[in-house]
């Protein structure tokens, strides 16, 4: 089955309506598409774990609900999403998982809908057991072994003997659960199980690196331990050798399915002479007769083993360095994209501002001015028989100019009375045939009704003007 199902779309729509963006992202990450969860949805959920206003129990419960789905694809992707958040999300996510009494109860899970469902159900059960064990490890030691500090001053290298003997078995149990996934290259046939295998591969590298450093610390302290501690330590070291062999087989599968060989560490077994020296020391502490081993020979075997394991530990750090570099490059690319987006936004705002301030400054664009109407422009002359009132008014201008030189009030009132046609001032006329107009008669100055005088004034004025125009034409 490929593509999002109708159920996926309906579920996402329901969460959109309820306003639960986190639940919607979980549904998007766990669709019925036979492919790993999309990076954009995983990145969003990782960011959610870093937000203090996000309810982590609700996020986890939403993932648990998805594991109750009948489709193996949805269940598997819910486990992958959970694992991804445990690895890359805020620590409070794994803290909450560790605080729960139960996580995934999928020991009897089986999808009978198709043959592939039978095959994938097996790996779902194994995968869920590993995630349960990973959360349990955190509950027991309050630290994620895959994230702890490593090196000469790392957590496992500086741990005291008593605590070390209690911690190493916890790492062993988690590594056992991981290696029990036990997938062959022929079984890694789809994007879902491949995504799970990749996360397990990364966990195996980091988990074994912590395991390896704990063993180095154990060997350096072994010959100074008490009898019971030596017995526990020897048993732990023997189990370590067995798990190193199983991990080598796991890494071979990783190489066959296309994981970069540069990411796969070199596992070199410690010399067998060290194991003999450890067994002989325990026998001597218990009072048993055994072959005497010189201090120089014992020191040489120990030094050789520690050096070999240290080199192995260094090879484990390559993947971490590569992943950090990749994360740094992704962050730089993201910042560059944000910078370019910001520059584009500033450019758009700048262009919009300049356009509103001065349209003529737009380069390469024409401004349509045909729709603009100049209310104060002189109308163009027409070809009909109507008289040109504007020119006639200009000719009549001297008759309206009183003896006072300044006439702003008259020109303003006349302009507004004619709806904005400008009455340009003309130079004083020297003609003696001026037209005398009785303003009181025209504007009804002797009337006592101001509301009627205003209307009749315009009528009388128009009659006088028409009479004047006629006389001028003749």
Tab-separated table of C-alpha atoms in Angstrom:
chain	number	residue	atom	x	y	z
A	1	UNK	CA	0.000	0.000	0.000
A	2	UNK	CA	1.470	3.329	-1.019
A	3	UNK	CA	0.387	6.900	-0.475
A	4	UNK	CA	-1.610	8.361	2.376
A	5	UNK	CA	-4.831	6.498	3.023
A	6	UNK	CA	-8.236	8.068	3.477
A	7	UNK	CA	-7.906	7.271	7.177
A	8	UNK	CA	-4.630	9.219	7.335
A	9	UNK	CA	-6.243	12.267	5.757
A	10	UNK	CA	-9.335	12.103	7.953
A	11	UNK	CA	-7.256	11.732	11.118
A	12	UNK	CA	-5.028	14.664	10.151
A	13	UNK	CA	-8.100	16.747	9.350
A	14	UNK	CA	-9.636	15.937	12.731
A	15	UNK	CA	-6.520	17.180	14.514
A	16	UNK	CA	-6.513	20.274	12.312
A	17	UNK	CA	-10.046	21.043	13.429
A	18	UNK	CA	-9.209	20.503	17.104
A	19	UNK	CA	-6.094	22.651	16.747
A	20	UNK	CA	-3.653	19.954	17.901
A	21	UNK	CA	-0.604	20.581	15.719
A	22	UNK	CA	1.488	18.026	17.631
A	23	UNK	CA	-1.048	15.242	17.162
A	24	UNK	CA	-1.369	16.154	13.496
A	25	UNK	CA	2.416	15.934	13.063
A	26	UNK	CA	2.421	12.500	14.738
A	27	UNK	CA	-0.260	11.327	12.323
A	28	UNK	CA	1.683	12.730	9.387
A	29	UNK	CA	4.837	10.920	10.538
A	30	UNK	CA	2.973	7.612	10.941
A	31	UNK	CA	0.911	7.370	7.766
A	32	UNK	CA	0.214	4.173	5.818
A	33	UNK	CA	2.883	5.062	3.256
A	34	UNK	CA	5.477	2.279	3.048
A	35	UNK	CA	8.415	4.583	3.705
A	36	UNK	CA	10.197	5.982	6.713
A	37	UNK	CA	8.732	8.998	8.537
A	38	UNK	CA	9.429	12.215	6.647
A	39	UNK	CA	12.238	14.381	7.953
A	40	UNK	CA	10.126	17.547	8.122
A	41	UNK	CA	7.645	15.877	10.475
A	42	UNK	CA	10.407	14.409	12.652
A	43	UNK	CA	12.174	17.781	12.829
A	44	UNK	CA	8.924	19.447	13.877
A	45	UNK	CA	8.374	16.897	16.661
A	46	UNK	CA	11.970	17.304	17.835
A	47	UNK	CA	11.373	21.037	18.076
A	48	UNK	CA	8.192	20.327	20.039
A	49	UNK	CA	10.184	18.439	22.684
A	50	UNK	CA	12.278	21.588	23.166
A	51	UNK	CA	9.246	23.821	23.679
A	52	UNK	CA	8.247	24.181	27.319
A	53	UNK	CA	4.591	24.729	26.483
A	54	UNK	CA	4.330	21.345	24.735
A	55	UNK	CA	2.785	18.564	26.785
A	56	UNK	CA	5.313	15.698	26.587
A	57	UNK	CA	2.972	13.058	28.126
A	58	UNK	CA	0.336	13.953	25.543
A	59	UNK	CA	2.895	13.644	22.744
A	60	UNK	CA	4.013	10.239	24.013
A	61	UNK	CA	0.433	9.045	24.468
A	62	UNK	CA	-0.366	10.009	20.885
A	63	UNK	CA	2.525	7.829	19.722
A	64	UNK	CA	1.351	4.967	21.929
A	65	UNK	CA	-2.124	5.252	20.427
A	66	UNK	CA	-0.672	4.867	16.943
A	67	UNK	CA	0.913	1.542	17.956
A	68	UNK	CA	-2.612	0.193	18.513
A	69	UNK	CA	-3.295	0.509	14.773
A	70	UNK	CA	-4.009	-2.663	12.807
A	71	UNK	CA	-1.523	-1.774	10.056
A	72	UNK	CA	2.068	-2.867	10.568
A	73	UNK	CA	3.225	0.241	8.669
A	74	UNK	CA	1.619	2.657	11.125
A	75	UNK	CA	2.842	0.699	14.170
A	76	UNK	CA	6.390	0.388	12.857
A	77	UNK	CA	6.561	4.106	11.991
A	78	UNK	CA	5.233	5.018	15.449
A	79	UNK	CA	8.113	3.051	16.992
A	80	UNK	CA	10.604	4.691	14.620
A	81	UNK	CA	9.296	8.159	15.502
A	82	UNK	CA	9.540	7.370	19.206
A	83	UNK	CA	13.102	6.088	18.788
A	84	UNK	CA	14.045	9.185	16.797
A	85	UNK	CA	12.759	11.472	19.542
A	86	UNK	CA	14.612	9.449	22.173
A	87	UNK	CA	17.833	9.950	20.215
A	88	UNK	CA	17.527	13.541	19.039
A	89	UNK	CA	14.752	15.109	21.088
A	90	UNK	CA	14.974	16.933	24.367
A	91	UNK	CA	16.012	14.723	27.278
A	92	UNK	CA	12.702	15.290	29.038
A	93	UNK	CA	11.071	13.044	26.416
A	94	UNK	CA	13.109	9.977	27.367
A	95	UNK	CA	12.785	10.981	31.015
A	96	UNK	CA	9.026	10.727	30.729
A	97	UNK	CA	9.234	7.367	28.962
A	98	UNK	CA	11.535	6.075	31.691
A	99	UNK	CA	9.069	7.194	34.363
A	100	UNK	CA	6.268	5.051	32.946
A	101	UNK	CA	5.695	1.566	34.285
A	102	UNK	CA	4.992	0.201	30.816
A	103	UNK	CA	5.752	1.429	27.327
A	104	UNK	CA	5.055	-0.777	24.353
A	105	UNK	CA	3.150	-3.981	24.942
A	106	UNK	CA	3.610	-5.512	21.519
A	107	UNK	CA	4.960	-8.951	22.395
A	108	UNK	CA	1.957	-10.591	20.721
A	109	UNK	CA	1.514	-8.130	17.871
A	110	UNK	CA	0.649	-9.666	14.486
A	111	UNK	CA	-0.665	-8.098	11.302
A	112	UNK	CA	-2.511	-10.806	9.369
A	113	UNK	CA	-3.690	-8.578	6.539
A	114	UNK	CA	-0.897	-9.597	4.164
A	115	UNK	CA	2.161	-11.816	3.943
A	116	UNK	CA	4.448	-8.826	4.448
A	117	UNK	CA	2.528	-8.058	7.624
A	118	UNK	CA	3.532	-11.426	9.074
A	119	UNK	CA	7.214	-10.796	8.334
A	120	UNK	CA	7.269	-7.212	9.601
A	121	UNK	CA	5.341	-8.088	12.770
A	122	UNK	CA	8.338	-10.119	13.934
A	123	UNK	CA	10.623	-7.110	13.710
A	124	UNK	CA	8.016	-4.864	15.335
A	125	UNK	CA	7.998	-7.116	18.396
A	126	UNK	CA	11.811	-7.127	18.566
A	127	UNK	CA	12.061	-3.394	17.987
A	128	UNK	CA	9.552	-2.590	20.724
A	129	UNK	CA	11.502	-4.738	23.178
A	130	UNK	CA	14.649	-2.752	22.441
A	131	UNK	CA	12.900	0.587	22.991
A	132	UNK	CA	11.511	-0.733	26.284
A	133	UNK	CA	15.022	-1.787	27.317
A	134	UNK	CA	16.467	1.579	26.298
A	135	UNK	CA	13.944	3.397	28.499
A	136	UNK	CA	14.607	0.961	31.355
A	137	UNK	CA	18.344	1.625	31.150
A	138	UNK	CA	17.686	5.327	31.540
A	139	UNK	CA	15.482	4.670	34.546
A	140	UNK	CA	18.222	2.611	36.229
A	141	UNK	CA	21.199	4.917	35.669
A	142	UNK	CA	19.523	8.263	34.800
A	143	UNK	CA	21.638	8.633	31.673
A	144	UNK	CA	21.410	7.655	28.025
A	145	UNK	CA	24.467	5.528	27.250
A	146	UNK	CA	24.444	6.669	23.628
A	147	UNK	CA	24.822	10.327	24.666
A	148	UNK	CA	27.222	10.165	27.586
A	149	UNK	CA	30.605	11.832	27.499
A	150	UNK	CA	33.423	9.664	26.199
A	151	UNK	CA	37.215	9.848	26.262
A	152	UNK	CA	39.848	9.716	28.963
A	153	UNK	CA	37.715	11.893	31.218
A	154	UNK	CA	34.459	10.295	30.108
A	155	UNK	CA	31.808	8.828	32.397
A	156	UNK	CA	32.682	5.167	31.916
A	157	UNK	CA	36.453	5.707	32.101
A	158	UNK	CA	36.290	7.549	35.427
A	159	UNK	CA	33.632	5.424	37.156
A	160	UNK	CA	34.642	3.654	40.371
A	161	UNK	CA	34.828	-0.147	40.467
A	162	UNK	CA	31.664	-0.753	42.480
A	163	UNK	CA	29.467	1.403	40.261
A	164	UNK	CA	31.178	0.095	37.130
A	165	UNK	CA	30.288	-3.503	37.941
A	166	UNK	CA	26.629	-2.488	38.306
A	167	UNK	CA	26.510	-0.363	35.156
A	168	UNK	CA	28.169	-2.683	32.634
A	169	UNK	CA	25.474	-5.402	32.882
A	170	UNK	CA	22.818	-2.755	32.114
A	171	UNK	CA	24.680	-1.813	28.938
A	172	UNK	CA	24.976	-5.493	28.079
A	173	UNK	CA	21.208	-6.018	28.389
A	174	UNK	CA	20.445	-3.038	26.167
A	175	UNK	CA	22.976	-4.176	23.567
A	176	UNK	CA	21.498	-7.689	23.642
A	177	UNK	CA	18.038	-6.318	22.936
A	178	UNK	CA	19.438	-4.282	20.032
A	179	UNK	CA	21.325	-7.162	18.457
A	180	UNK	CA	18.244	-9.382	18.819
A	181	UNK	CA	16.669	-7.367	15.996
A	182	UNK	CA	18.707	-9.767	13.866
A	183	UNK	CA	17.691	-8.646	10.379
A	184	UNK	CA	19.307	-10.165	7.287
A	185	UNK	CA	20.006	-8.087	4.166
A	186	UNK	CA	17.227	-9.966	2.326
A	187	UNK	CA	14.736	-8.851	4.985
A	188	UNK	CA	15.540	-5.146	4.713
A	189	UNK	CA	13.224	-4.750	1.750
A	190	UNK	CA	11.283	-1.530	2.382
A	191	UNK	CA	11.799	2.002	3.590
A	192	UNK	CA	10.119	1.419	6.947
A	193	UNK	CA	12.330	-1.371	8.261
A	194	UNK	CA	15.368	0.303	6.703
A	195	UNK	CA	14.675	3.476	8.702
A	196	UNK	CA	14.464	1.413	11.891
A	197	UNK	CA	17.677	-0.434	11.052
A	198	UNK	CA	19.536	2.836	10.493
A	199	UNK	CA	18.562	4.121	13.947
A	200	UNK	CA	19.579	0.803	15.487
A	201	UNK	CA	22.901	0.992	13.667
A	202	UNK	CA	23.637	4.433	15.106
A	203	UNK	CA	22.617	3.309	18.589
A	204	UNK	CA	24.805	0.196	18.339
A	205	UNK	CA	27.890	2.280	17.527
A	206	UNK	CA	27.406	4.705	20.399
A	207	UNK	CA	26.259	2.049	22.855
A	208	UNK	CA	29.224	-0.196	22.157
A	209	UNK	CA	31.571	2.786	22.416
A	210	UNK	CA	30.370	3.348	25.996
A	211	UNK	CA	30.580	-0.394	26.617
A	212	UNK	CA	34.126	-0.465	25.274
A	213	UNK	CA	35.274	2.364	27.528
A	214	UNK	CA	33.712	0.668	30.529
A	215	UNK	CA	35.675	-2.497	29.745
A	216	UNK	CA	38.926	-0.519	29.465
A	217	UNK	CA	38.238	0.935	32.927
A	218	UNK	CA	37.435	-2.552	34.214
A	219	UNK	CA	40.698	-4.017	32.926
A	220	UNK	CA	42.755	-1.200	34.405
A	221	UNK	CA	41.188	-1.830	37.829
A	222	UNK	CA	40.931	-5.622	37.642
A	223	UNK	CA	44.189	-6.588	39.301
A	224	UNK	CA	43.422	-4.330	42.269
A	225	UNK	CA	39.902	-5.635	42.866
A	226	UNK	CA	38.637	-7.889	45.599
A	227	UNK	CA	37.908	-11.557	44.944
A	228	UNK	CA	34.178	-11.163	44.299
A	229	UNK	CA	34.760	-8.139	42.118
A	230	UNK	CA	37.374	-10.019	40.095
A	231	UNK	CA	34.908	-12.844	39.539
A	232	UNK	CA	32.205	-10.437	38.348
A	233	UNK	CA	34.682	-8.555	36.224
A	234	UNK	CA	35.942	-11.682	34.474
A	235	UNK	CA	32.394	-12.773	33.676
A	236	UNK	CA	31.617	-9.313	32.261
A	237	UNK	CA	34.729	-9.399	30.089
A	238	UNK	CA	33.866	-12.812	28.638
A	239	UNK	CA	30.368	-11.560	27.747
A	240	UNK	CA	31.966	-8.508	26.174
A	241	UNK	CA	33.994	-10.698	23.817
A	242	UNK	CA	30.870	-12.625	22.802
A	243	UNK	CA	28.946	-9.422	22.108
A	244	UNK	CA	31.807	-8.037	20.073
A	245	UNK	CA	31.459	-11.044	17.774
A	246	UNK	CA	27.699	-10.520	17.433
A	247	UNK	CA	28.203	-6.830	16.750
A	248	UNK	CA	30.655	-7.680	13.969
A	249	UNK	CA	27.924	-9.714	12.272
A	250	UNK	CA	25.458	-6.849	12.717
A	251	UNK	CA	27.889	-4.405	11.120
A	252	UNK	CA	28.421	-6.739	8.168
A	253	UNK	CA	24.701	-6.552	7.463
A	254	UNK	CA	24.907	-2.764	7.679
A	255	UNK	CA	27.712	-2.754	5.125
A	256	UNK	CA	25.761	-5.011	2.757
A	257	UNK	CA	22.671	-2.785	2.770
A	258	UNK	CA	24.632	0.257	1.685
A	259	UNK	CA	25.774	2.041	4.852
A	260	UNK	CA	28.981	3.955	4.179
A	261	UNK	CA	31.958	1.805	5.049
A	262	UNK	CA	33.636	4.828	6.562
A	263	UNK	CA	30.925	4.892	9.217
A	264	UNK	CA	31.550	1.292	10.231
A	265	UNK	CA	34.190	0.977	12.985
A	266	UNK	CA	36.982	-1.554	13.068
A	267	UNK	CA	36.427	-4.162	15.759
A	268	UNK	CA	39.721	-5.696	16.849
A	269	UNK	CA	39.725	-8.435	19.435
A	270	UNK	CA	42.042	-8.055	22.409
A	271	UNK	CA	44.847	-10.621	22.536
A	272	UNK	CA	43.911	-13.974	24.015
A	273	UNK	CA	46.852	-13.710	26.388
A	274	UNK	CA	44.899	-11.114	28.375
A	275	UNK	CA	42.034	-13.516	29.066
A	276	UNK	CA	44.524	-16.089	30.329
A	277	UNK	CA	46.101	-13.507	32.615
A	278	UNK	CA	42.707	-12.526	34.025
A	279	UNK	CA	41.738	-16.152	34.725
A	280	UNK	CA	45.064	-16.913	36.377
A	281	UNK	CA	44.779	-13.839	38.595
A	282	UNK	CA	41.314	-14.865	39.751
A	283	UNK	CA	42.538	-18.373	40.476
A	284	UNK	CA	45.402	-17.060	42.546
A	285	UNK	CA	43.061	-14.764	44.493
A	286	UNK	CA	40.797	-17.725	45.235
A	287	UNK	CA	43.796	-19.693	46.476
A	288	UNK	CA	43.878	-22.190	43.617
A	289	UNK	CA	47.104	-23.538	42.277
A	290	UNK	CA	47.832	-22.189	38.864
A	291	UNK	CA	50.663	-21.392	36.550
A	292	UNK	CA	52.677	-18.474	37.776
A	293	UNK	CA	52.545	-15.396	35.551
A	294	UNK	CA	55.209	-12.777	35.915
A	295	UNK	CA	54.176	-9.217	36.631
A	296	UNK	CA	55.945	-8.034	33.488
A	297	UNK	CA	54.058	-10.515	31.296
A	298	UNK	CA	50.760	-9.542	32.887
A	299	UNK	CA	51.460	-5.842	32.461
A	300	UNK	CA	52.397	-6.389	28.818
A	301	UNK	CA	49.174	-8.266	28.071
A	302	UNK	CA	47.117	-5.613	29.836
A	303	UNK	CA	48.832	-2.753	28.017
A	304	UNK	CA	48.348	-4.440	24.648
A	305	UNK	CA	44.655	-5.085	25.309
A	306	UNK	CA	43.958	-1.551	26.518
A	307	UNK	CA	45.733	-0.118	23.474
A	308	UNK	CA	43.698	-2.305	21.121
A	309	UNK	CA	40.401	-1.392	22.739
A	310	UNK	CA	41.345	2.282	22.775
A	311	UNK	CA	41.980	2.186	19.029
A	312	UNK	CA	38.616	0.520	18.579
A	313	UNK	CA	37.022	3.294	20.598
A	314	UNK	CA	38.616	5.925	18.387
A	315	UNK	CA	37.132	4.284	15.297
A	316	UNK	CA	33.704	4.511	16.918
A	317	UNK	CA	33.970	8.296	17.092
A	318	UNK	CA	34.131	8.707	13.302
A	319	UNK	CA	30.380	8.418	12.875
A	320	UNK	CA	29.733	10.971	15.622
A	321	UNK	CA	32.121	13.443	14.020
A	322	UNK	CA	30.540	12.918	10.612
A	323	UNK	CA	27.044	13.376	12.019
A	324	UNK	CA	28.069	16.527	13.856
A	325	UNK	CA	29.603	17.912	10.658
A	326	UNK	CA	26.454	17.058	8.737
A	327	UNK	CA	24.300	18.736	11.374
A	328	UNK	CA	26.550	21.808	11.241
A	329	UNK	CA	26.257	21.983	7.447
A	330	UNK	CA	22.476	21.619	7.628
A	331	UNK	CA	22.303	24.405	10.209
A	332	UNK	CA	24.478	26.675	8.073
A	333	UNK	CA	22.313	25.941	5.030
A	334	UNK	CA	19.198	26.727	7.050
A	335	UNK	CA	20.646	30.017	8.286
A	336	UNK	CA	21.688	30.943	4.748
A	337	UNK	CA	18.179	30.207	3.486
A	338	UNK	CA	16.697	32.367	6.240
A	339	UNK	CA	19.143	35.160	5.393
A	340	UNK	CA	18.211	35.057	1.713
A	341	UNK	CA	14.528	35.017	2.568
A	342	UNK	CA	14.987	38.050	4.815
A	343	UNK	CA	16.841	39.920	2.095
A	344	UNK	CA	14.032	39.179	-0.358
A	345	UNK	CA	11.458	40.453	2.129
A	346	UNK	CA	13.449	43.660	2.661
A	347	UNK	CA	13.752	44.106	-1.101
A	348	UNK	CA	10.001	43.674	-1.579
A	349	UNK	CA	9.230	46.167	1.180
A	350	UNK	CA	11.735	48.644	-0.262
A	351	UNK	CA	10.230	48.382	-3.754
A	352	UNK	CA	6.718	48.771	-2.355
A	353	UNK	CA	7.741	51.886	-0.425
A	354	UNK	CA	9.413	53.485	-3.424
A	355	UNK	CA	6.389	52.682	-5.601
A	356	UNK	CA	3.952	54.348	-3.234
A	357	UNK	CA	6.236	57.380	-2.834
A	358	UNK	CA	7.012	58.011	-6.524
A	359	UNK	CA	5.494	55.819	-9.237
A	360	UNK	CA	7.670	57.433	-11.893
A	361	UNK	CA	10.770	55.936	-10.287
A	362	UNK	CA	9.786	52.367	-11.183
A	363	UNK	CA	12.199	51.101	-13.773
A	364	UNK	CA	10.866	48.968	-16.584
A	365	UNK	CA	7.240	49.573	-15.641
A	366	UNK	CA	4.757	52.040	-17.164
A	367	UNK	CA	2.200	53.878	-15.114
A	368	UNK	CA	-1.249	54.133	-16.654
A	369	UNK	CA	-2.370	57.725	-16.263
A	370	UNK	CA	-5.351	57.564	-18.579
A	371	UNK	CA	-7.697	56.759	-15.743
A	372	UNK	CA	-6.631	59.777	-13.659
A	373	UNK	CA	-9.049	62.695	-13.821
A	374	UNK	CA	-7.825	66.237	-13.190
A	375	UNK	CA	-10.782	67.960	-11.616
A	376	UNK	CA	-9.080	71.343	-12.002
A	377	UNK	CA	-8.120	71.020	-15.672
A	378	UNK	CA	-9.772	73.183	-18.335
A	379	UNK	CA	-12.138	71.014	-20.409
A	380	UNK	CA	-11.118	70.436	-24.008
A	381	UNK	CA	-13.062	72.426	-26.580
A	382	UNK	CA	-15.964	70.585	-28.172
A	383	UNK	CA	-17.299	70.724	-31.701
A	384	UNK	CA	-20.954	71.250	-30.830
A	385	UNK	CA	-22.765	74.575	-30.839
A	386	UNK	CA	-22.477	75.215	-27.109
A	387	UNK	CA	-20.664	78.454	-26.351
A	388	UNK	CA	-17.215	78.397	-24.797
A	389	UNK	CA	-18.148	79.727	-21.389
A	390	UNK	CA	-14.655	79.616	-19.978
A	391	UNK	CA	-13.184	82.023	-22.532
A	392	UNK	CA	-16.189	84.293	-22.208
A	393	UNK	CA	-15.744	84.378	-18.468
A	394	UNK	CA	-12.140	85.400	-18.964
A	395	UNK	CA	-13.354	88.257	-21.161
A	396	UNK	CA	-15.788	89.286	-18.467
A	397	UNK	CA	-13.131	89.184	-15.755
A	398	UNK	CA	-12.470	93.013	-15.699
A	399	UNK	CA	-16.095	93.692	-14.961
A	400	UNK	CA	-15.840	91.695	-11.745
A	401	UNK	CA	-12.598	93.197	-10.504
A	402	UNK	CA	-13.224	95.889	-7.919
A	403	UNK	CA	-10.985	98.863	-7.432
A	404	UNK	CA	-8.971	97.004	-4.765
A	405	UNK	CA	-5.938	95.298	-6.380
A	406	UNK	CA	-6.016	92.059	-4.357
A	407	UNK	CA	-8.963	89.765	-5.264
A	408	UNK	CA	-8.364	86.329	-3.743
A	409	UNK	CA	-11.801	86.095	-2.142
A	410	UNK	CA	-13.640	86.742	-5.396
A	411	UNK	CA	-11.609	84.255	-7.408
A	412	UNK	CA	-11.951	81.599	-4.713
A	413	UNK	CA	-15.715	81.877	-4.470
A	414	UNK	CA	-16.148	81.915	-8.219
A	415	UNK	CA	-13.922	78.859	-8.627
A	416	UNK	CA	-15.776	76.830	-6.037
A	417	UNK	CA	-19.128	77.912	-7.431
A	418	UNK	CA	-18.284	76.386	-10.844
A	419	UNK	CA	-17.211	73.064	-9.538
A	420	UNK	CA	-13.497	73.654	-9.666
A	421	UNK	CA	-12.980	75.306	-13.040
A	422	UNK	CA	-10.043	77.695	-12.466
A	423	UNK	CA	-10.671	81.348	-13.140
A	424	UNK	CA	-7.216	82.597	-14.077
A	425	UNK	CA	-6.535	86.230	-13.376
A	426	UNK	CA	-6.131	88.375	-16.463
A	427	UNK	CA	-4.203	91.620	-16.789
A	428	UNK	CA	-6.304	94.747	-16.279
A	429	UNK	CA	-8.130	95.754	-19.455
A	430	UNK	CA	-7.763	99.292	-20.800
A	431	UNK	CA	-10.976	99.244	-22.803
A	432	UNK	CA	-13.579	101.852	-21.919
A	433	UNK	CA	-16.565	99.683	-22.774
A	434	UNK	CA	-16.872	97.916	-19.449
A	435	UNK	CA	-20.089	96.102	-18.626
A	436	UNK	CA	-21.846	97.300	-15.513
A	437	UNK	CA	-23.582	94.669	-13.470
A	438	UNK	CA	-26.062	95.391	-10.711
A	439	UNK	CA	-24.954	92.848	-8.065
A	440	UNK	CA	-27.901	93.601	-5.806
A	441	UNK	CA	-30.279	92.872	-8.647
A	442	UNK	CA	-28.428	89.771	-9.756
A	443	UNK	CA	-27.927	88.179	-6.356
A	444	UNK	CA	-31.169	89.432	-4.893
A	445	UNK	CA	-29.485	91.517	-2.272
A	446	UNK	CA	-32.833	93.178	-1.381
A	447	UNK	CA	-34.509	89.873	-0.626
A	448	UNK	CA	-34.988	88.710	2.943
A	449	UNK	CA	-35.020	84.948	2.188
A	450	UNK	CA	-31.387	83.745	2.159
A	451	UNK	CA	-32.242	80.134	1.244
A	452	UNK	CA	-34.115	81.320	-1.909
A	453	UNK	CA	-31.525	83.969	-2.738
A	454	UNK	CA	-28.763	81.405	-3.064
A	455	UNK	CA	-30.613	79.402	-5.728
A	456	UNK	CA	-31.903	82.408	-7.673
A	457	UNK	CA	-28.494	84.052	-7.656
A	458	UNK	CA	-27.056	81.405	-9.938
A	459	UNK	CA	-30.053	81.640	-12.292
A	460	UNK	CA	-29.818	85.408	-12.538
A	461	UNK	CA	-26.051	85.220	-12.971
A	462	UNK	CA	-26.412	82.747	-15.820
A	463	UNK	CA	-29.021	84.988	-17.550
A	464	UNK	CA	-26.781	88.038	-17.278
A	465	UNK	CA	-23.808	86.109	-18.590
A	466	UNK	CA	-25.764	84.758	-21.558
A	467	UNK	CA	-26.997	88.269	-22.379
A	468	UNK	CA	-23.425	89.555	-22.155
A	469	UNK	CA	-22.169	86.791	-24.388
A	470	UNK	CA	-24.849	87.567	-26.963
A	471	UNK	CA	-23.960	91.257	-26.957
A	472	UNK	CA	-20.279	90.469	-27.390
A	473	UNK	CA	-20.987	88.162	-30.323
A	474	UNK	CA	-22.937	90.891	-32.049
